[in-house]
Amino acid sequence: MSALQRWVQLPAALCLIAPFSVTASPAARASDLGMNSAEQVISITQFSDVKPTDWAYQALSNLIERYGCVAGYPNGTYRGERAMTRYEAAALLNACLDRITEVTDELKRLMKEFEQELAVLKGRVDGLEAKVGELEATQFSTTTKLSGLATFVLGGNTFSGSAQDLVDRNQKRFGATTFNYDVQLTFDTSFTGRDLLRTNLRAGNFSFTNNSFGGAGPSSLSQLEVAFQENIGTRGDGSDVVSIDRLFYQVALGDFTFTVGGVVGQEDMLAIWPSVYPADTVLDVLTLGGAPAAYNKNLGAGAGLWWQKNGFAISANYVAANGDVGNPDAGGIGTADAGSTGTVQLGYTAEQWGVAAIYSRIQNGNDLIVYGTKFALNSFNQAGDTSAFGLSGYWQPAQAGWIPSISAGWGINTTSYSQGENESERVSTSQSWSIGLQWENALVQGNALGMAVGQPTFATSLEGGTTPNDGNFVWEWWYKLQVTDQISVTPAIFYLSRPLGADTPSGKSFSQLGALIKTSVRF
């Protein structure tokens, strides 16, 4: 009796049979037939070429029912009417060996018959496992997710007013149409499912000094000629150099969430963001809950803790913009020159609305308050401290329609100084506010329409007791077209009524009108 005949008659090994005859041709290898391994089949319906009308249909069904499997080809076929090579026979034998609990004499003889072919298959499997191990060693962790955002802005500005010399200087410096970009790559890794390691890489060419759409943000007026610096979220010098924009670790422990990082933002450590405006940022100052001093988004070395339960939340955090500097006279953590912001926030959120109160203690002179009139920002650049308080909230309809969501907020700040000149002209009290309206699914499903108005930080009282003629209204209008799930195009216009505030020449007017098209690509 041949080995194959013994195999066919061997009850414990019947589940190994696919084709019914074996050829010993050395030229016909399993790899030539696209079959380096066989697969266990536990249901007769898994064979694409076996039909209930076939004569062997019932026999195969009985084998599966009795022994748990029949080995077939990897492509889901049985090929019952063709011969098989010894390599294929060995693969079929190997596929169901783990189903056999008793090794009989007949099975031993069968395994001996195919000993050489089984050894070759084992070598191939070991080689594949080694290569897979090498690939796994070089791949990202299976718990790491990469997401990207590329933003392109095409836009320009025009200036007007009776302060003709000021208009001409700004028109000459910032009157050209520009095309700029910002790219972010975010790596999020979780080790336990309740923690987050975030690394954000960023690059862009929104230059602080040469482009009216760059720098630290809207209404950030560092010099007389700079009337407005629109910010789509970019911070830095816009030098086209990829840098680490975020690097922090966050872990949830019960109702508490703890965050620590070498580069972490104030907003990364707040349990509540008290605004649902906007769907797509145009002017960053109008996204900060009406309190751009309290919500200053300080970025640097920091740590924070928040508690959140049943809608209520309490957050506390500390960020040192100069926390990576070893010289205590120029930086460090907890020093007078740390460029620090200490923040406490209390809030509550429900299904359709939320409200939050925030207090921030800010070290002046570190460009942490960047949204305001030029007159107010000049005072914040002097050594001292600012206590910033904000009250913000939002409401949104249960269903999108003609009724928009409403996001509003107000901020008030008091500033004290350690030294300096022109004390009677320094700002002691300043305020800010904003209101944002947003219509979801406006005109077309998936699109959004928005409008916001407000006043960035402006002086309301000076140390000398006088009230300055400060203030600047900011408006924006935009419509977001959701082209695909990943691509959106947002045309927008914006207007600043008096960006220099009290530094506007007496009896003169100076304003700015701008327009842009922002394209965002998420991947």
Short mmCIF file of C-alpha atoms in Angstrom, two decimals:
data_model
loop_
_atom_site.label_atom_id
_atom_site.label_comp_id
_atom_site.label_asym_id
_atom_site.label_seq_id
_atom_site.Cartn_x
_atom_site.Cartn_y
_atom_site.Cartn_z
CA MET A 1 0.00 0.00 0.00
CA SER A 2 1.42 3.42 -0.99
CA ALA A 3 1.88 6.28 1.44
CA LEU A 4 -0.93 8.19 -0.22
CA GLN A 5 -3.28 5.20 0.11
CA ARG A 6 -2.42 4.86 3.78
CA TRP A 7 -3.03 8.62 4.14
CA VAL A 8 -6.46 8.43 2.47
CA GLN A 9 -7.46 5.49 4.69
CA LEU A 10 -6.06 7.04 7.86
CA PRO A 11 -9.11 8.38 9.77
CA ALA A 12 -7.17 10.91 11.83
CA ALA A 13 -5.56 12.39 8.73
CA LEU A 14 -8.53 12.50 6.37
CA CYS A 15 -8.89 16.23 7.02
CA LEU A 16 -5.58 16.78 5.20
CA ILE A 17 -6.73 15.71 1.75
CA ALA A 18 -7.31 18.34 -0.97
CA PRO A 19 -6.47 16.87 -4.42
CA PHE A 20 -6.73 13.09 -4.70
CA SER A 21 -3.42 12.19 -6.35
CA VAL A 22 0.20 13.12 -5.87
CA THR A 23 2.85 13.70 -8.51
CA ALA A 24 6.52 13.45 -7.61
CA SER A 25 7.76 15.78 -10.32
CA PRO A 26 10.65 17.81 -8.81
CA ALA A 27 9.99 20.65 -11.22
CA ALA A 28 6.48 21.32 -9.88
CA ARG A 29 7.00 23.18 -6.63
CA ALA A 30 4.35 24.78 -4.45
CA SER A 31 5.80 28.21 -5.13
CA ASP A 32 5.37 27.66 -8.87
CA LEU A 33 1.67 27.05 -8.27
CA GLY A 34 1.25 30.01 -5.94
CA MET A 35 0.92 27.74 -2.93
CA ASN A 36 3.58 28.16 -0.26
CA SER A 37 1.12 27.07 2.39
CA ALA A 38 -2.32 25.55 2.74
CA GLU A 39 -5.22 26.90 4.73
CA GLN A 40 -7.60 25.21 7.12
CA VAL A 41 -11.20 25.16 5.91
CA ILE A 42 -13.82 24.66 8.61
CA SER A 43 -16.92 25.09 6.41
CA ILE A 44 -17.66 23.49 3.06
CA THR A 45 -19.00 26.86 1.83
CA GLN A 46 -15.46 28.26 1.99
CA PHE A 47 -14.53 26.30 -1.16
CA SER A 48 -15.46 28.44 -4.14
CA ASP A 49 -15.27 25.52 -6.61
CA VAL A 50 -17.26 22.89 -4.64
CA LYS A 51 -20.99 22.80 -5.32
CA PRO A 52 -23.74 20.78 -3.63
CA THR A 53 -24.19 18.85 -6.89
CA ASP A 54 -20.58 17.57 -6.84
CA TRP A 55 -20.19 13.87 -6.02
CA ALA A 56 -17.68 14.57 -3.22
CA TYR A 57 -19.72 17.36 -1.58
CA GLN A 58 -21.24 15.19 1.15
CA ALA A 59 -17.95 13.38 1.81
CA LEU A 60 -16.13 16.63 2.38
CA SER A 61 -18.91 17.88 4.66
CA ASN A 62 -18.65 14.71 6.74
CA LEU A 63 -14.87 15.10 7.04
CA ILE A 64 -15.19 18.69 8.29
CA GLU A 65 -17.91 17.70 10.74
CA ARG A 66 -15.88 14.76 12.10
CA TYR A 67 -12.33 16.12 12.12
CA GLY A 68 -12.81 19.87 12.25
CA CYS A 69 -11.06 20.88 9.03
CA VAL A 70 -10.10 20.10 5.45
CA ALA A 71 -6.99 21.70 3.99
CA GLY A 72 -7.41 23.68 0.79
CA TYR A 73 -5.53 26.10 -1.43
CA PRO A 74 -4.93 29.67 -0.17
CA ASN A 75 -7.15 31.10 -2.91
CA GLY A 76 -10.17 29.29 -1.48
CA THR A 77 -10.35 26.46 -4.02
CA TYR A 78 -10.34 22.69 -3.59
CA ARG A 79 -9.21 21.56 -7.08
CA GLY A 80 -10.49 18.03 -6.56
CA GLU A 81 -9.88 16.83 -10.11
CA ARG A 82 -6.19 17.73 -10.50
CA ALA A 83 -2.98 16.13 -9.29
CA MET A 84 -0.80 17.75 -6.66
CA THR A 85 2.93 17.86 -6.08
CA ARG A 86 4.66 16.43 -3.05
CA TYR A 87 5.23 20.00 -1.81
CA GLU A 88 1.51 20.65 -1.99
CA ALA A 89 0.79 17.40 -0.20
CA ALA A 90 3.24 18.37 2.55
CA ALA A 91 1.62 21.79 2.86
CA LEU A 92 -1.79 20.20 3.16
CA LEU A 93 -0.49 17.79 5.80
CA ASN A 94 1.11 20.67 7.74
CA ALA A 95 -2.04 22.80 7.60
CA CYS A 96 -4.08 20.47 9.77
CA LEU A 97 -1.42 18.92 12.01
CA ASP A 98 -2.46 21.21 14.87
CA ARG A 99 -5.95 19.63 14.71
CA ILE A 100 -4.60 16.13 15.36
CA THR A 101 -4.33 15.26 19.03
CA GLU A 102 -3.14 11.60 18.64
CA VAL A 103 -0.08 10.64 16.60
CA THR A 104 -0.68 7.07 15.39
CA ASP A 105 1.79 4.73 13.72
CA GLU A 106 0.10 5.36 10.39
CA LEU A 107 0.48 9.12 10.85
CA LYS A 108 4.13 8.73 11.84
CA ARG A 109 4.80 6.80 8.62
CA LEU A 110 2.95 9.48 6.65
CA MET A 111 5.01 12.26 8.27
CA LYS A 112 8.16 10.26 7.54
CA GLU A 113 7.16 9.97 3.89
CA PHE A 114 6.93 13.77 3.58
CA GLU A 115 9.77 14.58 5.97
CA GLN A 116 11.89 16.34 3.34
CA GLU A 117 9.06 18.49 2.01
CA LEU A 118 7.91 19.45 5.53
CA ALA A 119 11.46 20.54 6.38
CA VAL A 120 11.58 22.76 3.27
CA LEU A 121 8.22 24.34 4.16
CA LYS A 122 9.34 24.92 7.75
CA GLY A 123 12.48 26.66 6.50
CA ARG A 124 10.39 28.92 4.29
CA VAL A 125 8.04 29.76 7.16
CA ASP A 126 10.94 30.52 9.49
CA GLY A 127 12.43 32.81 6.86
CA LEU A 128 9.15 34.67 6.44
CA GLU A 129 8.78 35.04 10.20
CA ALA A 130 12.29 36.51 10.42
CA LYS A 131 11.51 39.05 7.69
CA VAL A 132 8.23 40.00 9.36
CA GLY A 133 10.12 40.53 12.60
CA GLU A 134 12.53 42.88 10.84
CA LEU A 135 9.63 44.87 9.38
CA GLU A 136 7.89 45.10 12.77
CA ALA A 137 11.10 46.45 14.31
CA THR A 138 11.20 49.35 11.84
CA GLN A 139 7.51 50.27 11.71
CA PHE A 140 5.62 52.80 13.84
CA SER A 141 3.98 51.53 16.96
CA THR A 142 0.54 50.12 16.20
CA THR A 143 -0.80 52.63 18.73
CA THR A 144 0.72 55.64 16.92
CA LYS A 145 -1.46 57.73 14.61
CA LEU A 146 -0.10 60.29 12.16
CA SER A 147 -2.34 63.14 11.01
CA GLY A 148 -1.46 66.15 8.91
CA LEU A 149 -2.80 69.60 8.06
CA ALA A 150 -1.54 71.72 5.16
CA THR A 151 -2.91 75.25 4.94
CA PHE A 152 -2.50 77.67 2.02
CA VAL A 153 -3.48 81.34 2.20
CA LEU A 154 -3.78 83.68 -0.75
CA GLY A 155 -4.64 87.20 0.34
CA GLY A 156 -3.93 90.88 0.50
CA ASN A 157 -4.64 94.09 2.42
CA THR A 158 -5.53 97.66 1.64
CA PHE A 159 -5.32 100.66 3.97
CA SER A 160 -7.34 103.84 4.11
CA GLY A 161 -7.95 106.91 6.26
CA SER A 162 -7.05 110.55 6.64
CA ALA A 163 -3.63 109.75 8.13
CA GLN A 164 -2.20 109.69 4.62
CA ASP A 165 1.45 109.23 5.56
CA LEU A 166 0.54 106.21 7.69
CA VAL A 167 -1.62 104.80 4.90
CA ASP A 168 1.17 105.18 2.34
CA ARG A 169 3.78 103.48 4.55
CA ASN A 170 1.54 100.50 5.25
CA GLN A 171 0.43 100.22 1.64
CA LYS A 172 4.04 100.21 0.53
CA ARG A 173 5.10 97.58 3.04
CA PHE A 174 2.06 95.30 3.19
CA GLY A 175 -0.03 96.13 0.12
CA ALA A 176 1.03 93.22 -2.08
CA THR A 177 -0.93 90.03 -2.59
CA THR A 178 0.89 87.08 -1.01
CA PHE A 179 0.68 83.29 -1.04
CA ASN A 180 1.79 81.50 2.13
CA TYR A 181 1.60 78.05 3.67
CA ASP A 182 1.63 76.29 7.02
CA VAL A 183 2.15 72.53 7.50
CA GLN A 184 1.58 70.50 10.66
CA LEU A 185 2.34 66.81 11.24
CA THR A 186 0.95 65.38 14.46
CA PHE A 187 2.01 62.04 15.96
CA ASP A 188 -0.32 60.75 18.68
CA THR A 189 0.71 57.67 20.65
CA SER A 190 -1.18 55.88 23.41
CA PHE A 191 0.37 53.17 25.57
CA THR A 192 -2.58 52.30 27.83
CA GLY A 193 -5.62 53.71 26.02
CA ARG A 194 -5.97 56.42 28.68
CA ASP A 195 -2.83 58.37 27.91
CA LEU A 196 -1.45 60.46 25.05
CA LEU A 197 2.05 61.30 23.87
CA ARG A 198 1.75 64.08 21.30
CA THR A 199 4.51 65.29 19.01
CA ASN A 200 3.72 68.06 16.54
CA LEU A 201 6.10 69.09 13.75
CA ARG A 202 5.47 72.43 12.05
CA ALA A 203 6.82 74.63 9.28
CA GLY A 204 5.58 77.66 7.36
CA ASN A 205 6.58 80.90 5.67
CA PHE A 206 4.34 83.44 7.39
CA SER A 207 7.14 85.92 8.10
CA PHE A 208 6.71 88.17 11.14
CA THR A 209 8.37 91.22 9.58
CA ASN A 210 7.61 90.96 5.88
CA ASN A 211 4.08 89.63 5.64
CA SER A 212 0.85 91.08 6.99
CA PHE A 213 -0.56 87.55 7.34
CA GLY A 214 2.23 86.33 9.63
CA GLY A 215 3.70 86.78 13.06
CA ALA A 216 2.00 86.23 16.35
CA GLY A 217 -1.55 87.11 15.43
CA PRO A 218 -4.15 89.65 14.43
CA SER A 219 -3.77 93.18 15.77
CA SER A 220 -0.27 92.36 16.99
CA LEU A 221 1.27 95.77 16.36
CA SER A 222 5.00 95.77 17.04
CA GLN A 223 5.76 98.93 15.11
CA LEU A 224 3.94 101.93 13.69
CA GLU A 225 3.90 100.59 10.14
CA VAL A 226 2.42 97.22 11.10
CA ALA A 227 -1.32 97.72 11.06
CA PHE A 228 -2.40 94.11 11.26
CA GLN A 229 -0.97 90.61 11.33
CA GLU A 230 -3.56 87.95 10.57
CA ASN A 231 -2.90 84.55 12.07
CA ILE A 232 -4.31 81.25 10.82
CA GLY A 233 -2.70 79.48 13.72
CA THR A 234 0.97 79.97 12.92
CA ARG A 235 3.48 81.16 15.46
CA GLY A 236 7.20 81.60 14.99
CA ASP A 237 9.52 83.38 12.60
CA GLY A 238 8.15 81.75 9.43
CA SER A 239 11.61 80.70 8.29
CA ASP A 240 10.55 77.48 6.46
CA VAL A 241 12.36 75.38 9.10
CA VAL A 242 10.60 72.34 10.53
CA SER A 243 10.42 72.64 14.31
CA ILE A 244 8.83 70.94 17.30
CA ASP A 245 5.60 72.83 17.96
CA ARG A 246 4.23 70.43 20.59
CA LEU A 247 5.75 67.69 22.72
CA PHE A 248 3.85 66.62 25.82
CA TYR A 249 2.47 63.60 27.68
CA GLN A 250 -1.07 63.44 29.03
CA VAL A 251 -2.62 60.73 31.19
CA ALA A 252 -6.09 60.26 32.70
CA LEU A 253 -6.30 58.98 36.26
CA GLY A 254 -9.92 58.54 37.22
CA ASP A 255 -11.63 61.94 36.94
CA PHE A 256 -8.26 63.71 36.76
CA THR A 257 -6.06 64.37 33.73
CA PHE A 258 -2.41 65.27 34.19
CA THR A 259 -0.24 66.88 31.50
CA VAL A 260 3.48 67.62 31.38
CA GLY A 261 5.64 68.63 28.44
CA GLY A 262 8.73 70.39 27.20
CA VAL A 263 6.65 72.22 24.57
CA VAL A 264 3.02 72.45 25.65
CA GLY A 265 0.39 75.14 25.20
CA GLN A 266 -1.89 76.66 27.80
CA GLU A 267 -4.89 75.51 25.75
CA ASP A 268 -3.64 71.90 25.78
CA MET A 269 -4.19 71.80 29.54
CA LEU A 270 -7.71 73.24 29.79
CA ALA A 271 -10.66 70.88 30.24
CA ILE A 272 -13.05 73.30 28.53
CA TRP A 273 -12.68 75.51 25.47
CA PRO A 274 -15.65 77.88 25.91
CA SER A 275 -16.41 78.49 22.23
CA VAL A 276 -17.74 76.59 19.22
CA TYR A 277 -16.68 79.35 16.84
CA PRO A 278 -15.31 79.01 14.19
CA ALA A 279 -15.46 76.00 11.87
CA ASP A 280 -12.38 77.45 10.15
CA THR A 281 -10.11 80.09 11.70
CA VAL A 282 -9.59 83.38 9.90
CA LEU A 283 -8.61 85.87 12.62
CA ASP A 284 -7.20 84.06 15.60
CA VAL A 285 -8.18 86.85 18.00
CA LEU A 286 -11.87 86.11 17.41
CA THR A 287 -11.48 82.47 18.51
CA LEU A 288 -10.31 83.22 22.08
CA GLY A 289 -13.60 83.60 23.92
CA GLY A 290 -13.43 87.39 24.01
CA ALA A 291 -10.49 87.25 26.45
CA PRO A 292 -7.25 87.06 24.44
CA ALA A 293 -5.13 88.02 27.47
CA ALA A 294 -6.52 85.28 29.72
CA TYR A 295 -6.53 82.75 26.86
CA ASN A 296 -3.06 83.79 25.67
CA LYS A 297 -1.98 80.33 24.43
CA ASN A 298 1.44 80.62 26.04
CA LEU A 299 3.71 77.90 24.68
CA GLY A 300 6.72 76.39 26.43
CA ALA A 301 7.70 74.05 29.26
CA GLY A 302 4.76 73.38 31.52
CA ALA A 303 2.46 71.12 33.48
CA GLY A 304 -1.21 71.08 34.33
CA LEU A 305 -4.01 69.17 36.01
CA TRP A 306 -7.75 69.16 35.43
CA TRP A 307 -10.73 67.47 37.05
CA GLN A 308 -13.90 66.82 35.06
CA LYS A 309 -17.14 65.10 36.10
CA ASN A 310 -20.86 65.41 35.29
CA GLY A 311 -20.22 68.47 33.12
CA PHE A 312 -18.23 70.38 35.74
CA ALA A 313 -14.52 71.00 35.27
CA ILE A 314 -11.64 72.66 37.10
CA SER A 315 -8.28 73.24 35.40
CA ALA A 316 -4.95 74.58 36.66
CA ASN A 317 -1.70 74.86 34.70
CA TYR A 318 1.63 76.65 34.44
CA VAL A 319 3.62 77.41 31.27
CA ALA A 320 7.07 79.01 31.05
CA ALA A 321 7.85 80.33 27.56
CA ASN A 322 11.56 80.58 28.54
CA GLY A 323 11.61 77.34 30.52
CA ASP A 324 14.42 75.89 28.39
CA VAL A 325 16.87 78.70 29.24
CA GLY A 326 19.42 77.97 31.96
CA ASN A 327 20.30 81.59 32.77
CA PRO A 328 17.92 82.69 35.59
CA ASP A 329 18.23 86.29 34.40
CA ALA A 330 16.89 85.30 30.99
CA GLY A 331 14.62 82.34 31.63
CA GLY A 332 14.11 79.17 33.62
CA ILE A 333 11.05 77.85 35.45
CA GLY A 334 9.57 79.89 38.29
CA THR A 335 11.96 82.80 37.79
CA ALA A 336 11.16 86.48 37.22
CA ASP A 337 12.10 86.06 33.56
CA ALA A 338 10.44 82.71 32.90
CA GLY A 339 7.85 84.28 30.60
CA SER A 340 5.24 82.42 32.57
CA THR A 341 1.47 82.14 32.64
CA GLY A 342 -0.34 80.58 35.59
CA THR A 343 -3.96 79.73 34.82
CA VAL A 344 -7.05 78.52 36.71
CA GLN A 345 -10.34 77.79 34.92
CA LEU A 346 -13.77 76.81 36.24
CA GLY A 347 -16.52 75.73 33.90
CA TYR A 348 -19.57 73.67 33.06
CA THR A 349 -20.70 72.12 29.78
CA ALA A 350 -24.05 70.62 28.77
CA GLU A 351 -25.23 69.10 25.51
CA GLN A 352 -25.91 72.42 23.78
CA TRP A 353 -24.12 75.03 25.85
CA GLY A 354 -21.13 75.72 28.03
CA VAL A 355 -19.68 78.47 30.20
CA ALA A 356 -16.26 79.04 31.75
CA ALA A 357 -14.49 81.60 33.92
CA ILE A 358 -10.72 81.91 33.72
CA TYR A 359 -7.96 83.71 35.58
CA SER A 360 -4.38 84.01 34.30
CA ARG A 361 -1.37 85.62 35.93
CA ILE A 362 1.00 86.76 33.17
CA GLN A 363 4.58 88.00 33.31
CA ASN A 364 4.89 91.09 31.13
CA GLY A 365 7.66 91.74 28.63
CA ASN A 366 7.56 88.32 26.93
CA ASP A 367 5.09 88.97 24.09
CA LEU A 368 2.49 86.79 25.76
CA ILE A 369 -0.37 89.24 25.19
CA VAL A 370 -0.21 89.70 21.44
CA TYR A 371 -3.74 90.70 20.48
CA GLY A 372 -4.53 94.34 21.12
CA THR A 373 -4.02 97.90 20.00
CA LYS A 374 -0.46 99.09 19.55
CA PHE A 375 -0.99 101.53 22.42
CA ALA A 376 -1.97 98.74 24.86
CA LEU A 377 0.75 96.33 23.75
CA ASN A 378 3.46 98.93 24.35
CA SER A 379 2.55 98.89 28.06
CA PHE A 380 2.45 95.08 28.28
CA ASN A 381 6.03 94.95 27.00
CA GLN A 382 7.28 96.72 30.14
CA ALA A 383 8.40 94.68 33.16
CA GLY A 384 5.57 93.78 35.49
CA ASP A 385 2.58 91.46 35.81
CA THR A 386 -0.92 91.35 34.37
CA SER A 387 -3.89 89.68 36.02
CA ALA A 388 -6.31 88.64 33.28
CA PHE A 389 -9.89 87.53 33.94
CA GLY A 390 -12.30 86.17 31.32
CA LEU A 391 -15.93 85.03 31.22
CA SER A 392 -16.97 83.12 28.10
CA GLY A 393 -19.71 80.82 26.89
CA TYR A 394 -21.53 79.35 23.93
CA TRP A 395 -24.88 77.98 22.82
CA GLN A 396 -25.69 75.90 19.75
CA PRO A 397 -29.02 74.67 18.36
CA ALA A 398 -29.89 70.99 18.53
CA GLN A 399 -30.19 70.88 14.74
CA ALA A 400 -28.46 72.93 12.08
CA GLY A 401 -30.70 75.49 10.43
CA TRP A 402 -31.32 79.22 10.19
CA ILE A 403 -30.55 79.72 13.88
CA PRO A 404 -26.77 80.04 14.35
CA SER A 405 -24.57 78.95 17.21
CA ILE A 406 -23.50 81.84 19.44
CA SER A 407 -20.10 82.16 21.09
CA ALA A 408 -19.37 85.22 23.22
CA GLY A 409 -16.95 86.39 25.86
CA TRP A 410 -15.50 89.32 27.75
CA GLY A 411 -12.16 89.94 29.41
CA ILE A 412 -10.79 92.49 31.86
CA ASN A 413 -7.15 92.87 32.88
CA THR A 414 -5.21 94.81 35.52
CA THR A 415 -1.49 95.50 35.07
CA SER A 416 1.17 96.46 37.59
CA TYR A 417 4.75 97.48 36.76
CA SER A 418 8.06 96.97 38.54
CA GLN A 419 9.78 99.96 36.92
CA GLY A 420 9.78 102.12 33.81
CA GLU A 421 9.16 105.57 32.47
CA ASN A 422 6.05 107.56 31.54
CA GLU A 423 4.11 106.03 34.39
CA SER A 424 1.10 108.26 33.81
CA GLU A 425 0.81 106.87 30.26
CA ARG A 426 0.98 103.19 31.21
CA VAL A 427 -2.14 101.03 30.98
CA SER A 428 -3.52 99.96 34.34
CA THR A 429 -6.83 98.46 33.17
CA SER A 430 -7.75 96.98 29.80
CA GLN A 431 -10.68 95.07 28.38
CA SER A 432 -11.74 92.96 25.38
CA TRP A 433 -14.83 91.22 24.01
CA SER A 434 -16.11 89.28 21.01
CA ILE A 435 -19.26 87.65 19.61
CA GLY A 436 -19.21 84.93 16.95
CA LEU A 437 -22.15 83.53 14.96
CA GLN A 438 -21.93 80.36 12.89
CA TRP A 439 -24.45 78.63 10.63
CA GLU A 440 -23.78 74.93 10.04
CA ASN A 441 -24.84 73.36 6.71
CA ALA A 442 -25.35 76.84 5.29
CA LEU A 443 -26.82 76.65 1.78
CA VAL A 444 -25.17 73.24 1.18
CA GLN A 445 -24.82 70.23 3.47
CA GLY A 446 -21.36 70.26 5.09
CA ASN A 447 -20.61 73.94 4.43
CA ALA A 448 -20.56 76.64 7.10
CA LEU A 449 -21.08 80.40 7.25
CA GLY A 450 -19.64 82.60 9.97
CA MET A 451 -19.36 86.17 11.21
CA ALA A 452 -17.68 87.65 14.27
CA VAL A 453 -17.09 91.09 15.73
CA GLY A 454 -15.13 92.23 18.73
CA GLN A 455 -12.49 94.44 20.24
CA PRO A 456 -9.04 93.01 20.99
CA THR A 457 -7.37 94.16 24.20
CA PHE A 458 -7.66 97.94 24.52
CA ALA A 459 -6.85 100.34 27.37
CA THR A 460 -9.69 101.66 29.50
CA SER A 461 -7.67 103.29 32.27
CA LEU A 462 -4.12 104.62 32.77
CA GLU A 463 -1.99 104.78 35.90
CA GLY A 464 -2.34 108.53 35.84
CA GLY A 465 -6.10 108.14 36.25
CA THR A 466 -7.08 109.25 32.75
CA THR A 467 -9.13 107.33 30.19
CA PRO A 468 -7.33 106.99 26.86
CA ASN A 469 -8.98 107.24 23.46
CA ASP A 470 -8.09 103.65 22.69
CA GLY A 471 -10.02 100.89 21.00
CA ASN A 472 -10.31 99.03 17.71
CA PHE A 473 -13.23 97.08 16.22
CA VAL A 474 -12.49 93.90 14.29
CA TRP A 475 -14.98 92.19 11.95
CA GLU A 476 -14.72 89.06 9.85
CA TRP A 477 -17.05 87.30 7.42
CA TRP A 478 -16.32 83.92 5.84
CA TYR A 479 -17.91 80.95 4.09
CA LYS A 480 -16.36 77.50 4.34
CA LEU A 481 -16.85 75.18 1.35
CA GLN A 482 -16.26 71.55 2.29
CA VAL A 483 -15.02 70.25 -1.07
CA THR A 484 -14.29 66.73 0.22
CA ASP A 485 -13.97 65.16 3.65
CA GLN A 486 -10.32 66.24 3.67
CA ILE A 487 -10.28 69.50 1.68
CA SER A 488 -12.00 72.80 2.47
CA VAL A 489 -11.81 76.23 0.83
CA THR A 490 -12.70 79.33 2.86
CA PRO A 491 -12.97 82.78 1.26
CA ALA A 492 -13.06 85.56 3.86
CA ILE A 493 -12.95 89.33 4.32
CA PHE A 494 -11.99 91.24 7.46
CA TYR A 495 -11.91 94.83 8.64
CA LEU A 496 -10.05 96.70 11.40
CA SER A 497 -11.47 100.11 12.23
CA ARG A 498 -8.54 101.54 14.22
CA PRO A 499 -5.70 99.03 14.71
CA LEU A 500 -3.28 101.53 16.28
CA GLY A 501 -5.78 102.60 18.90
CA ALA A 502 -4.66 105.65 20.85
CA ASP A 503 -1.45 105.76 18.79
CA THR A 504 -3.46 106.87 15.77
CA PRO A 505 -2.46 110.50 14.98
CA SER A 506 -4.80 112.95 16.74
CA GLY A 507 -7.76 113.92 14.61
CA LYS A 508 -6.87 111.36 11.96
CA SER A 509 -8.30 108.01 10.93
CA PHE A 510 -6.57 104.84 9.86
CA SER A 511 -8.22 101.51 8.99
CA GLN A 512 -7.55 98.28 7.17
CA LEU A 513 -9.55 95.99 4.88
CA GLY A 514 -8.31 92.56 3.88
CA ALA A 515 -9.43 89.51 1.92
CA LEU A 516 -8.10 85.98 1.65
CA ILE A 517 -8.81 82.51 0.38
CA LYS A 518 -7.73 79.79 2.77
CA THR A 519 -7.41 76.19 1.60
CA SER A 520 -6.99 73.46 4.21
CA VAL A 521 -6.00 69.88 3.38
CA ARG A 522 -6.18 67.24 6.11
CA PHE A 523 -4.51 63.88 5.69
#
